mmCIF file of C-alpha atoms in Angstrom:
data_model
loop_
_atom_site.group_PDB
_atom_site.id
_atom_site.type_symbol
_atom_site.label_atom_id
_atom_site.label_comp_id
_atom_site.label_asym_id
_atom_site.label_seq_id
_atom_site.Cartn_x
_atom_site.Cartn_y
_atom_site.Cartn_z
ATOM 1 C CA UNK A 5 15.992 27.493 -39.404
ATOM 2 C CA UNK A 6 17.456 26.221 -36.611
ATOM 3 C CA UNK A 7 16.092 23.222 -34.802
ATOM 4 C CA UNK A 8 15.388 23.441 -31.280
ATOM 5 C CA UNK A 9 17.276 21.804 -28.912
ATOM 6 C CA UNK A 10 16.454 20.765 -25.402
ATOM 7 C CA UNK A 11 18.584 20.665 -22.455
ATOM 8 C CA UNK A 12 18.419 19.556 -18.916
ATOM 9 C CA UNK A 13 18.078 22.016 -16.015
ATOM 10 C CA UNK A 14 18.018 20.952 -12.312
ATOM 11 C CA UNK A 15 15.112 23.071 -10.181
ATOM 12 C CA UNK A 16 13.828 22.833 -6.730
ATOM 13 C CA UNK A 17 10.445 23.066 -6.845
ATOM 14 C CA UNK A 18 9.818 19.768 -7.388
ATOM 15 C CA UNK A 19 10.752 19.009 -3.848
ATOM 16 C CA UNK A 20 8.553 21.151 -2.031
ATOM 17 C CA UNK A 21 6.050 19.037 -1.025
ATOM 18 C CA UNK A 22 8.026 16.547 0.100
ATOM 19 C CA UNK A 23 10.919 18.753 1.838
ATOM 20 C CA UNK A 24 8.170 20.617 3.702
ATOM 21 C CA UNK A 25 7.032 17.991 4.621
ATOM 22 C CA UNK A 26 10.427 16.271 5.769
ATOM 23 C CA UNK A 27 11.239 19.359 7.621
ATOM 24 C CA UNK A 28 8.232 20.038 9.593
ATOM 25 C CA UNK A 29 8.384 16.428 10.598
ATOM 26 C CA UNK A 30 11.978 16.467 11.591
ATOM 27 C CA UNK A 31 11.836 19.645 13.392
ATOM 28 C CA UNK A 32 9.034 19.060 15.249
ATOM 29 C CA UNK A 33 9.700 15.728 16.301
ATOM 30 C CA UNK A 34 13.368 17.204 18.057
ATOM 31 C CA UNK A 35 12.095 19.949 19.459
ATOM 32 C CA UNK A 36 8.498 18.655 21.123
ATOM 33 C CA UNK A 37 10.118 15.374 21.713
ATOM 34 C CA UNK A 38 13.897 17.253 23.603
ATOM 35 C CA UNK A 39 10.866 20.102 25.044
ATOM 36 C CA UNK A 40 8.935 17.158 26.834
ATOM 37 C CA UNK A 41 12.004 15.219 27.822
ATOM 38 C CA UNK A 42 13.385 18.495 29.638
ATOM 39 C CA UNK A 43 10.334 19.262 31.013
ATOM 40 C CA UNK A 44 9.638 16.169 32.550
ATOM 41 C CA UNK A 45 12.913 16.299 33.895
ATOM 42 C CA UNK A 46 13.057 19.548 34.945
ATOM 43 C CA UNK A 47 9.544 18.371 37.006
ATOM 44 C CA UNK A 48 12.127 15.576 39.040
ATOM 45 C CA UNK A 49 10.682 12.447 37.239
ATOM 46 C CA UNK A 50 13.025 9.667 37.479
ATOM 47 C CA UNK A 51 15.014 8.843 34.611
ATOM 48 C CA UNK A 52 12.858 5.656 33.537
ATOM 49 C CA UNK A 53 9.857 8.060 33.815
ATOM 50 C CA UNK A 54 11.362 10.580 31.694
ATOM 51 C CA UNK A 55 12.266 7.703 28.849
ATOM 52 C CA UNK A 56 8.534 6.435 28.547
ATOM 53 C CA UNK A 57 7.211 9.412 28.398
ATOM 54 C CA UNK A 58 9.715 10.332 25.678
ATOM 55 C CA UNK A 59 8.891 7.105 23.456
ATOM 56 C CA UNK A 60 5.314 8.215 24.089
ATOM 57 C CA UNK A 61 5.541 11.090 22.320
ATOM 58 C CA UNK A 62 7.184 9.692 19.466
ATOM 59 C CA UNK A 63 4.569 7.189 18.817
ATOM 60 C CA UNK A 64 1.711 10.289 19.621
ATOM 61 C CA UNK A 65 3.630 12.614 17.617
ATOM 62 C CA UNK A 66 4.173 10.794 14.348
ATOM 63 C CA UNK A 67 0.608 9.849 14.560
ATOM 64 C CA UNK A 68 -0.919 12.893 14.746
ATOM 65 C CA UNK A 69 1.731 14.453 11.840
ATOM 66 C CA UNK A 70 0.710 11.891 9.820
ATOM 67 C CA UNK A 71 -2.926 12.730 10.382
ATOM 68 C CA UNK A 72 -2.828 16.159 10.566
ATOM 69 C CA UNK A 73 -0.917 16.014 7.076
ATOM 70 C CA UNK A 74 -2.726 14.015 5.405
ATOM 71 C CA UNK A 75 -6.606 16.190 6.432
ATOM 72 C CA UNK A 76 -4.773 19.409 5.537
ATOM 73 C CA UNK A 77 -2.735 18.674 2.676
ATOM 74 C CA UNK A 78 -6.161 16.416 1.376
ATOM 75 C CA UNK A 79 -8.452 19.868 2.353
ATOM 76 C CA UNK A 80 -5.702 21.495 -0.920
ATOM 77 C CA UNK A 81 -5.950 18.391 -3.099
ATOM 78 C CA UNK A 82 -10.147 18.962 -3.087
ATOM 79 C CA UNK A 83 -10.215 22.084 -3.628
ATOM 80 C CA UNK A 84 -7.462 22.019 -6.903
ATOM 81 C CA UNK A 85 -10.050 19.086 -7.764
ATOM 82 C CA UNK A 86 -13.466 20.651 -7.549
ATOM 83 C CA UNK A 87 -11.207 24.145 -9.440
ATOM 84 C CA UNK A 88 -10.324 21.780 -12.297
ATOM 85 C CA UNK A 89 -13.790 20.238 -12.460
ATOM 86 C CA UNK A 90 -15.348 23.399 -12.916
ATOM 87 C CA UNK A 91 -13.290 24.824 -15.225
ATOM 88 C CA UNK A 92 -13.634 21.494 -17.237
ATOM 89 C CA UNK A 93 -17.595 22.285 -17.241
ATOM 90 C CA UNK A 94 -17.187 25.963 -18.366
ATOM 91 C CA UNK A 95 -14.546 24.764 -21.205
ATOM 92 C CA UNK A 96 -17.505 22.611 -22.435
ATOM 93 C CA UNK A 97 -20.200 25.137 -22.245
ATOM 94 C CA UNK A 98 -18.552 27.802 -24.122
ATOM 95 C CA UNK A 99 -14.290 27.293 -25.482
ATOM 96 C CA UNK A 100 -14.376 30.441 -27.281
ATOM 97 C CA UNK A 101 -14.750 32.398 -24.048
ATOM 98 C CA UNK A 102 -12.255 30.144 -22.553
ATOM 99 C CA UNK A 103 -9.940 31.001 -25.077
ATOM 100 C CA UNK A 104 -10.152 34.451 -25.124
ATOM 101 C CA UNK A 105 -9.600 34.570 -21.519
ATOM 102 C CA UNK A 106 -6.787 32.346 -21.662
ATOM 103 C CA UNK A 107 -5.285 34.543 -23.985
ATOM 104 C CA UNK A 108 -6.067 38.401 -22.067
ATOM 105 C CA UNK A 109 -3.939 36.483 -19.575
ATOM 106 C CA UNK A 110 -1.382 35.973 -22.086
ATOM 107 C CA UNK A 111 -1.683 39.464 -23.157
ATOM 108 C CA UNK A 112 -0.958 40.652 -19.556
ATOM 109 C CA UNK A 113 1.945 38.818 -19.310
ATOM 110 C CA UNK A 114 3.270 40.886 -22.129
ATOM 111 C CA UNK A 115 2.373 39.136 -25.441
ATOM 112 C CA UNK A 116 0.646 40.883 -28.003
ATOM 113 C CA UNK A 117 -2.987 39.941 -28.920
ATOM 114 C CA UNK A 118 -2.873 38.269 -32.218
ATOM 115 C CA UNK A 119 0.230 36.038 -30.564
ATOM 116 C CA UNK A 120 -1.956 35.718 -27.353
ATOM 117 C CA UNK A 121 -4.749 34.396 -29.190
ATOM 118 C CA UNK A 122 -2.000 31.639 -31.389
ATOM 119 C CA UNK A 123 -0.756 30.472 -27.895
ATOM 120 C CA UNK A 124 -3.776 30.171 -26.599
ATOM 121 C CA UNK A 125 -5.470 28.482 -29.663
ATOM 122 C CA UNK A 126 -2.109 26.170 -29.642
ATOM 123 C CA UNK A 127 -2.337 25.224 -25.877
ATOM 124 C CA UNK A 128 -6.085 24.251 -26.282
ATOM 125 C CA UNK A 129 -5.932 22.165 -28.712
ATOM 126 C CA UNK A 130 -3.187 20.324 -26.632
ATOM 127 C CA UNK A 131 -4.451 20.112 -23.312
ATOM 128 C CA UNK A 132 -7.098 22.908 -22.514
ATOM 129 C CA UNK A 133 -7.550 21.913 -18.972
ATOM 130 C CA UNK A 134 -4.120 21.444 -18.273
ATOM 131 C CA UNK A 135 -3.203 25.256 -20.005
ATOM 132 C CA UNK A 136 -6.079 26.650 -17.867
ATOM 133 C CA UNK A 137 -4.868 25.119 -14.959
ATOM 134 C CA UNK A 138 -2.190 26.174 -14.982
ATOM 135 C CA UNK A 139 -2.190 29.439 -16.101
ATOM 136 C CA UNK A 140 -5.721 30.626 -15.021
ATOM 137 C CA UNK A 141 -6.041 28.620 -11.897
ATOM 138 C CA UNK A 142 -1.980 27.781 -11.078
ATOM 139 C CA UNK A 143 -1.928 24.328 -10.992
ATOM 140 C CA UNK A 144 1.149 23.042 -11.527
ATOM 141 C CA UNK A 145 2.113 19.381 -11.736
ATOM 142 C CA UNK A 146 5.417 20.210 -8.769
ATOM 143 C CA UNK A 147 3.118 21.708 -6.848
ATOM 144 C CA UNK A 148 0.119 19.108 -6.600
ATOM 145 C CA UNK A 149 -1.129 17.962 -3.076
ATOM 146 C CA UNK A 150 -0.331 14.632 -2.312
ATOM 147 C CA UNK A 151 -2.112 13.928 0.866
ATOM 148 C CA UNK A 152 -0.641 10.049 1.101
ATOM 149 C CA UNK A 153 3.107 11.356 0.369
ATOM 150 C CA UNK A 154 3.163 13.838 2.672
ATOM 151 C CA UNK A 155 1.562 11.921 5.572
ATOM 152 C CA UNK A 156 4.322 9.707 5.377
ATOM 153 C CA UNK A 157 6.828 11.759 5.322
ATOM 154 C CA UNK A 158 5.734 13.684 8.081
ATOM 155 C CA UNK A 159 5.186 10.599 10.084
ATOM 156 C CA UNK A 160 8.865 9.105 8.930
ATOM 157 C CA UNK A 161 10.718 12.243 9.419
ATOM 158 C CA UNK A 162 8.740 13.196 12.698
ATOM 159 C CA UNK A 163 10.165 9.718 14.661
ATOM 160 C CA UNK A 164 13.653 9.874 12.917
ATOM 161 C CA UNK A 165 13.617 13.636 14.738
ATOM 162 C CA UNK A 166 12.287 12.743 17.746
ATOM 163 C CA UNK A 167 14.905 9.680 18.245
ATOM 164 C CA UNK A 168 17.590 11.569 18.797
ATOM 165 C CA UNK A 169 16.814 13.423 21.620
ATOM 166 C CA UNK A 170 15.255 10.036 22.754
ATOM 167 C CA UNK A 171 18.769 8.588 22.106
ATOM 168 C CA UNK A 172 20.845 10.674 24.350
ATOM 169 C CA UNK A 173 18.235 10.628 27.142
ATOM 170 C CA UNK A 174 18.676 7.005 27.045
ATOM 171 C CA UNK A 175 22.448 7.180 27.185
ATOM 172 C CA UNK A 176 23.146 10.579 29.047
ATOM 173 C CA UNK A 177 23.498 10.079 32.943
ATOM 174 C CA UNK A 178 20.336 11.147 35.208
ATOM 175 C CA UNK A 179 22.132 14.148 36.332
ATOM 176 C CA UNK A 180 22.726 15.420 33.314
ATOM 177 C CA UNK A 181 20.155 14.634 30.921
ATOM 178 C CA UNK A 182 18.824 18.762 30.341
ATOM 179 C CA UNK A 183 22.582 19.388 29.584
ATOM 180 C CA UNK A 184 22.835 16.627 27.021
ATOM 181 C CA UNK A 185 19.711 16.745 25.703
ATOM 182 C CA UNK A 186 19.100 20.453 25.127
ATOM 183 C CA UNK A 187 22.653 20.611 23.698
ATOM 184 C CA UNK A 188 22.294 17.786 21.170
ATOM 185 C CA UNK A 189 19.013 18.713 20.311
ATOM 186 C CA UNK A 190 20.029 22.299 19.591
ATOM 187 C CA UNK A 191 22.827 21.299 17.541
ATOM 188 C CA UNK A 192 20.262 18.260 15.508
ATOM 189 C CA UNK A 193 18.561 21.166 14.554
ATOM 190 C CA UNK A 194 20.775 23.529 13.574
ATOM 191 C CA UNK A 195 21.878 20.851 11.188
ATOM 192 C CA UNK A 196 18.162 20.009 9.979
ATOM 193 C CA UNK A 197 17.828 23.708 9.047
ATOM 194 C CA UNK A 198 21.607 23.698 7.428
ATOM 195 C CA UNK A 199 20.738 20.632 5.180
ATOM 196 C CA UNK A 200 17.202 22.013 4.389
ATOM 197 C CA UNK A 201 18.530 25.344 3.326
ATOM 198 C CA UNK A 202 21.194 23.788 0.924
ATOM 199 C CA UNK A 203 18.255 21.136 -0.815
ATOM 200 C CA UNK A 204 16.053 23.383 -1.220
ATOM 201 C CA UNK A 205 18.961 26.748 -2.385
ATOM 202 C CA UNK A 206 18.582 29.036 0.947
ATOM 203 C CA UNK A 207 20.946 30.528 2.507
ATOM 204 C CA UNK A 208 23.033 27.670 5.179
ATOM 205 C CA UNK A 209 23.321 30.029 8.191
ATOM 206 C CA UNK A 210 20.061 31.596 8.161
ATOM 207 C CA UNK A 211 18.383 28.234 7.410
ATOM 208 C CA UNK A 212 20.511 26.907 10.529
ATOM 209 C CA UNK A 213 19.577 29.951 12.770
ATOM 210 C CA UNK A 214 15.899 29.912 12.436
ATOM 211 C CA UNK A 215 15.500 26.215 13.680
ATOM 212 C CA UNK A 216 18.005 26.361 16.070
ATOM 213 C CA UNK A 217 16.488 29.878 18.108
ATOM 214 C CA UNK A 218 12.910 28.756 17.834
ATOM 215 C CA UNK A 219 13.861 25.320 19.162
ATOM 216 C CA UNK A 220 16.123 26.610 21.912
ATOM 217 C CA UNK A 221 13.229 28.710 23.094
ATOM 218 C CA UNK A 222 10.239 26.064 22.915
ATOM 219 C CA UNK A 223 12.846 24.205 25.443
ATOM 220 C CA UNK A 224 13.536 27.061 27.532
ATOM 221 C CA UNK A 225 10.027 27.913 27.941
ATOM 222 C CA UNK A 226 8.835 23.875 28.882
ATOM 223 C CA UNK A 227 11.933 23.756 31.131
ATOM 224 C CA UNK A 228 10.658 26.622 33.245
ATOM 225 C CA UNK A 229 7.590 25.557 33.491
ATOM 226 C CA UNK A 230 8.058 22.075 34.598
ATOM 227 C CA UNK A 231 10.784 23.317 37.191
ATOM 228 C CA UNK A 232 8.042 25.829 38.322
ATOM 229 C CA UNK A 233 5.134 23.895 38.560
ATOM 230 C CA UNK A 234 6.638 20.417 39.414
ATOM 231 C CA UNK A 235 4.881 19.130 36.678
ATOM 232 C CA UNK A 236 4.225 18.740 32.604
ATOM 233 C CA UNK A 237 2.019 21.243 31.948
#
């Protein structure tokens, strides 16, 4: 018989917390950050004016990704944890029911029964919660919320976003600080969406595309309004 030999394969799935994370953070701190520095200037603010009220909304921003990230992602992490503690309670009342139902799943993935009942015998007396977790409840270890981790990556990616556009306000001149900034900005995120797509196996353009059209048109829309209404709305 042959022995069985393992070998190492490279997925993506571990990184989806964490990328989604990244790239919410990164996204939206370019385009609400370049979307209130065009509005404001669009509104006539002087150029100081626009600048703090730039670094303001990094400092806003990241905070409230960080929170927001952390009560949502935390809302998924209790409820996998109060899933797992009640299947733990109904493995202890009664295994053999467990069992069989691990093993009709097992069955409807295309085993037959007397295998479906081996596996699921085999699994069990391995790690029962972790085979009904995963199987009954999908749970999987590279998908686990991980409230802390993903606060700070929101928070981190969210203020590395939002200084560029803070960047070339500070270094464009007065006049021309919607030019610069809208065009830099667009073209930051058409290269956060290229670099996203190719970590986590998407297609490059279409990744690129999405960020860049939704961002160009959160900017159009706050520049129209603050050159309509005078004012930051």
């Amino acid at each position: 018989m042959r022995s069985l030999h393992s070998h190492t394969e490279r997925h993506r799935t571990d990184r989806i917390g964490w990328l989604r994370a990244a790239v919410l953070g990164a996204n939206d701190g370019i385009v609400s950050t370049a979307s209130l520095v065009v509005g404001v200037a669009a509104a006539g603010s002087s150029h100081s004016n626009v600048l703090i009220t730039g670094v303001a909304g990094l400092v806003a921003g990241a905070m409230s990704m960080a929170a927001g990230e952390y009560v949502s992602v935390h809302s998924q992490a209790d409820t996998e944890a109060a899933d797992l503690r009640r299947e733990k309670a109904e493995l202890a009342a009664d295994p053999v029911a467990e069992q069989r139902e691990l093993a009709s799943i097992y069955v409807g993935r295309g085993l037959g029964p007397d295998l479906a009942q081996q596996v699921a015998a085999q699994l069990m007396a391995h790690d029962a919660i972790g085979a009904h977790g995963r199987d009954e409840l999908g749970i999987f270890d590279a998908h686990l919320a991980r409230p802390i981790q993903a606060a700070l990556a929101s928070a981190a990616s969210f203020a590395l976003g939002a200084l560029l556009p803070l960047a070339v306000t500070a270094l464009a001149p007065e006049r021309g600080v919607i030019a610069w900034v809208t065009g830099l900005s667009l073209a930051f995120l058409a290269l956060l969406g290229a670099v996203a797509a190719q970590v986590g196996g998407a297609r490059v353009l279409a990744g690129a595309w999405r960020v860049f059209f939704w961002g160009a048109l959160a900017m159009g829309i706050t520049a129209a309004v603050g050159s309509l209404f005078g004012a930051v709305v």
